XYZ file of C-alpha atoms in Angstrom:
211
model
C 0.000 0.000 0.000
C 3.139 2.276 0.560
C 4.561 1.636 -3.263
C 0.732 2.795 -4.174
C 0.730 5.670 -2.429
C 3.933 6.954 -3.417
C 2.516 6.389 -7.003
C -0.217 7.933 -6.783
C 1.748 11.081 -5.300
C 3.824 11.175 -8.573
C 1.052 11.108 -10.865
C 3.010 9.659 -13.653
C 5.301 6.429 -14.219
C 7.806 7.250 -17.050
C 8.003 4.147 -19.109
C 11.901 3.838 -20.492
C 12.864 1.622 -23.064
C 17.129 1.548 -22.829
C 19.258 0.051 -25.343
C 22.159 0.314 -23.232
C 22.289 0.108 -19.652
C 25.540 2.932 -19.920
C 21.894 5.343 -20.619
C 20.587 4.121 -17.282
C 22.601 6.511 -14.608
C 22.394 9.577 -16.396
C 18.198 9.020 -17.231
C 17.157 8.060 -13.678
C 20.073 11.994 -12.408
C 17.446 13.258 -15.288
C 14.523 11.965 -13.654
C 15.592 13.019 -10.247
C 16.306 16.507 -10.787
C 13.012 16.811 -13.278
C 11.114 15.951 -9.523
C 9.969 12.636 -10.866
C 12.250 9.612 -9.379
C 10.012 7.104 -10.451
C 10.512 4.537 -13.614
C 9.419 1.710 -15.132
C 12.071 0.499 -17.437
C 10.248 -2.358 -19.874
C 11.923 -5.727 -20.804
C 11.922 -4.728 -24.287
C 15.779 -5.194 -24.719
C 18.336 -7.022 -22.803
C 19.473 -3.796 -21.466
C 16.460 -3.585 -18.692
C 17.813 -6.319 -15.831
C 21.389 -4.387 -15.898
C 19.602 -1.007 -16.148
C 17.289 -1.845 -13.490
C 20.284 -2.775 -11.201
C 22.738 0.291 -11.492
C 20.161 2.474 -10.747
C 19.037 0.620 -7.667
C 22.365 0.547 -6.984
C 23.068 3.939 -7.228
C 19.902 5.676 -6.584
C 18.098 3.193 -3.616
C 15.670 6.097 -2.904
C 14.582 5.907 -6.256
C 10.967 3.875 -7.312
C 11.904 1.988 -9.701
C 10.173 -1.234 -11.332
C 9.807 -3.332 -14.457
C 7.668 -3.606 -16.986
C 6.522 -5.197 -20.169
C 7.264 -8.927 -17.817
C 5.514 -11.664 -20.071
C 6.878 -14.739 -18.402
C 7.735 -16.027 -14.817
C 11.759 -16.039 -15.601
C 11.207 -12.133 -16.534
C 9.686 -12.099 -12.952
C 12.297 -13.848 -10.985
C 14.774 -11.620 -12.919
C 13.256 -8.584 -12.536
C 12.816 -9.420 -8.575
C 16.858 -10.003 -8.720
C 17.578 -7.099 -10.044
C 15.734 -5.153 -7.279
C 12.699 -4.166 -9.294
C 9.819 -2.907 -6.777
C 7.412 -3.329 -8.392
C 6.100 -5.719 -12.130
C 3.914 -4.148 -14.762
C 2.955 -6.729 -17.644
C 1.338 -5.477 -21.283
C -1.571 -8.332 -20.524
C -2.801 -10.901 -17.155
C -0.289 -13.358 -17.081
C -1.690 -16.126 -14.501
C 2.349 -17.041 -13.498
C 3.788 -13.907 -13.403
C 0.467 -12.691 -11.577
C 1.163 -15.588 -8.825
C 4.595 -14.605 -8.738
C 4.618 -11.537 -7.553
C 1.796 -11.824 -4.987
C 3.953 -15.121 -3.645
C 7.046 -12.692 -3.091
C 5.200 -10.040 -1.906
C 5.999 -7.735 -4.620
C 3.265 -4.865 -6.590
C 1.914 -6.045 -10.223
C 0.155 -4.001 -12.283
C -1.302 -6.551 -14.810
C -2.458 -4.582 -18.118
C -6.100 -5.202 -18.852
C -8.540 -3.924 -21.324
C -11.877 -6.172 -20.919
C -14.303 -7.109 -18.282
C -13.198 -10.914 -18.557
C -9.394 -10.099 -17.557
C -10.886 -7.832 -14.688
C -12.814 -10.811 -13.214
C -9.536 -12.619 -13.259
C -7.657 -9.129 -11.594
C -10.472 -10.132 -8.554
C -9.536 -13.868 -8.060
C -6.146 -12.287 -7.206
C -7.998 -9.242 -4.978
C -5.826 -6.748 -6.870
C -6.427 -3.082 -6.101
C -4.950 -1.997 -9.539
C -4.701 -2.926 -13.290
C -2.952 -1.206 -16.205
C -5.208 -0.050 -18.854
C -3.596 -1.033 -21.887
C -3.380 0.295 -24.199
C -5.181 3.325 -23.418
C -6.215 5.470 -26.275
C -6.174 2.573 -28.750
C -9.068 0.965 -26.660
C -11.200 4.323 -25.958
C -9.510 5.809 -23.683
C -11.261 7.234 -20.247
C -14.661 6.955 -21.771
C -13.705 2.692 -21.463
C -11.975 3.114 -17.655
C -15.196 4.710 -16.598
C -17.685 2.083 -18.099
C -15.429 -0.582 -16.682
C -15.653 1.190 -13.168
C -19.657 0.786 -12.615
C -18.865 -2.872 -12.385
C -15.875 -2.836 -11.154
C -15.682 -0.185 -7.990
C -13.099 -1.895 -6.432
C -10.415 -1.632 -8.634
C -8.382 1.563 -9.764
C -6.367 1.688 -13.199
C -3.381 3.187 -14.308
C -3.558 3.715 -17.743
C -0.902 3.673 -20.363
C -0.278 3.815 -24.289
C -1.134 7.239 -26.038
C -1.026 9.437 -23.105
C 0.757 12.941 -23.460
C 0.820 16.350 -22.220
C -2.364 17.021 -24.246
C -4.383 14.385 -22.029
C -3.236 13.223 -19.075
C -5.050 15.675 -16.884
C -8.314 14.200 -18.537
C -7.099 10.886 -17.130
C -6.141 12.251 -13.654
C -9.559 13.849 -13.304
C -11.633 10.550 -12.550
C -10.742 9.164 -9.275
C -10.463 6.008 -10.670
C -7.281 6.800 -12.055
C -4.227 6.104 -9.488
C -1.333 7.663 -12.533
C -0.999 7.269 -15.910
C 2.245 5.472 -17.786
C 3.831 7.782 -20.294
C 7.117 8.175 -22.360
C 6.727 11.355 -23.863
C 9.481 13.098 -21.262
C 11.525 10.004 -21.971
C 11.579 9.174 -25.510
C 14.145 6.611 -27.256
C 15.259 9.633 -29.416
C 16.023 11.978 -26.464
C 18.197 8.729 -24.473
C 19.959 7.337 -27.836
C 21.017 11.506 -28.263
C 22.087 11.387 -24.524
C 19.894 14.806 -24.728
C 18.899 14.101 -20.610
C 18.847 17.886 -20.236
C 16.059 17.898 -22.257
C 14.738 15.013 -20.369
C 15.059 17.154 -17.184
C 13.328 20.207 -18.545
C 9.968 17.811 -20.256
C 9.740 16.036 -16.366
C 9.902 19.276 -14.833
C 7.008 20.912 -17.011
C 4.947 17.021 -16.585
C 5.166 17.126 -12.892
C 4.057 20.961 -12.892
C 1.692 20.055 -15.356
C 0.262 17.329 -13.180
C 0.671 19.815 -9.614
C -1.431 22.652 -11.186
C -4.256 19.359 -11.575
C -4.136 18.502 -8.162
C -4.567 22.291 -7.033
């Protein structure tokens, strides 16, 4: 419940996808000084487990978890590398089992009633609306929400600058996922000023909304 609240204080959960875990350090000083030390860096490349632990390393004070975990070995590894918390694209019954068995936050990603019912054999507060905008957006999280009342979503996949404070507007709506402050361009260009100044006008962005 802790992990939770401390995401819900941030708002938003940059999602990183890194190449090279030599990008890792120098994103999560970009993060930090932006006023956002929170990531989820995805399993997308080979990079993540490495990434994952020099920051941990580094930066203990730092949230930082993994996401994109499609399989109980990602788990285990993730776990390892001192992720705190799993997100996965879709409800994955082993990785689900996994986490709650070593104690550790998942965020499955959901999109249908059906995967919700199987979100409640596991009594799990939150899902991951994925991906957002692709499978309409708010206007879906709040018609899954009559049924569901228990449950709150973070959302991720299309949201920007341009939208998140529509997201963060219905209680239902812990944070939203996002790499527009983090894009692959920005980290391959080692451009982590510029990474500084987007996650310092996202987390004002987000401040004025809870004002």
């Amino acid at each position: 419940m802790e992990l939770l609240k401390q995401i819900e204080q941030h708002k938003i959960v940059p999602v990183i996808k890194l190449d090279s875990s030599e990008n890792a350090l120098p994103l999560a000083e970009a993060l930090i000084h932006g006023g956002l030390p929170v990531a989820e860096i995805t399993f997308r490349t080979d990079a993540a487990e490495a990434s994952i632990k020099a920051i941990r390393r580094k930066y203990p004070e730092m949230l930082v978890g993994a996401g994109t975990i499609t399989s109980r070995e990602q788990a285990e590894r993730a776990q390892n590398a001192g992720a705190a918390f799993l997100v996965s694209p879709g409800f994955h019954r082993a990785v689900t089992e996994f986490a709650i068995e070593q104690h550790i936050p998942i965020f499955p990603g959901v999109c249908t009633p059906t995967e919700l019912m199987m979100l409640l054999e596991y009594q799990l507060p939150v899902a991951k609306f994925f991906p957002a905008e692709q499978y309409g957006g708010l206007k879906t999280i709040k018609a899954l929400s009559a049924p569901f009342s228990n449950i709150r979503f973070m959302p991720t996949g299309g949201i920007h600058a341009g939208n998140i404070l529509e997201y963060l507007s219905f209680d239902k709506i812990i944070a939203c996922g996002g790499s527009w402050m983090v894009k692959g361009s920005l980290i391959s260009e080692h451009q982590f000023d510029k990474i500084t100044e987007l996650t310092k006008e996202a987390v004002s962005l987000v401040k004025k909304e809870v004002s």
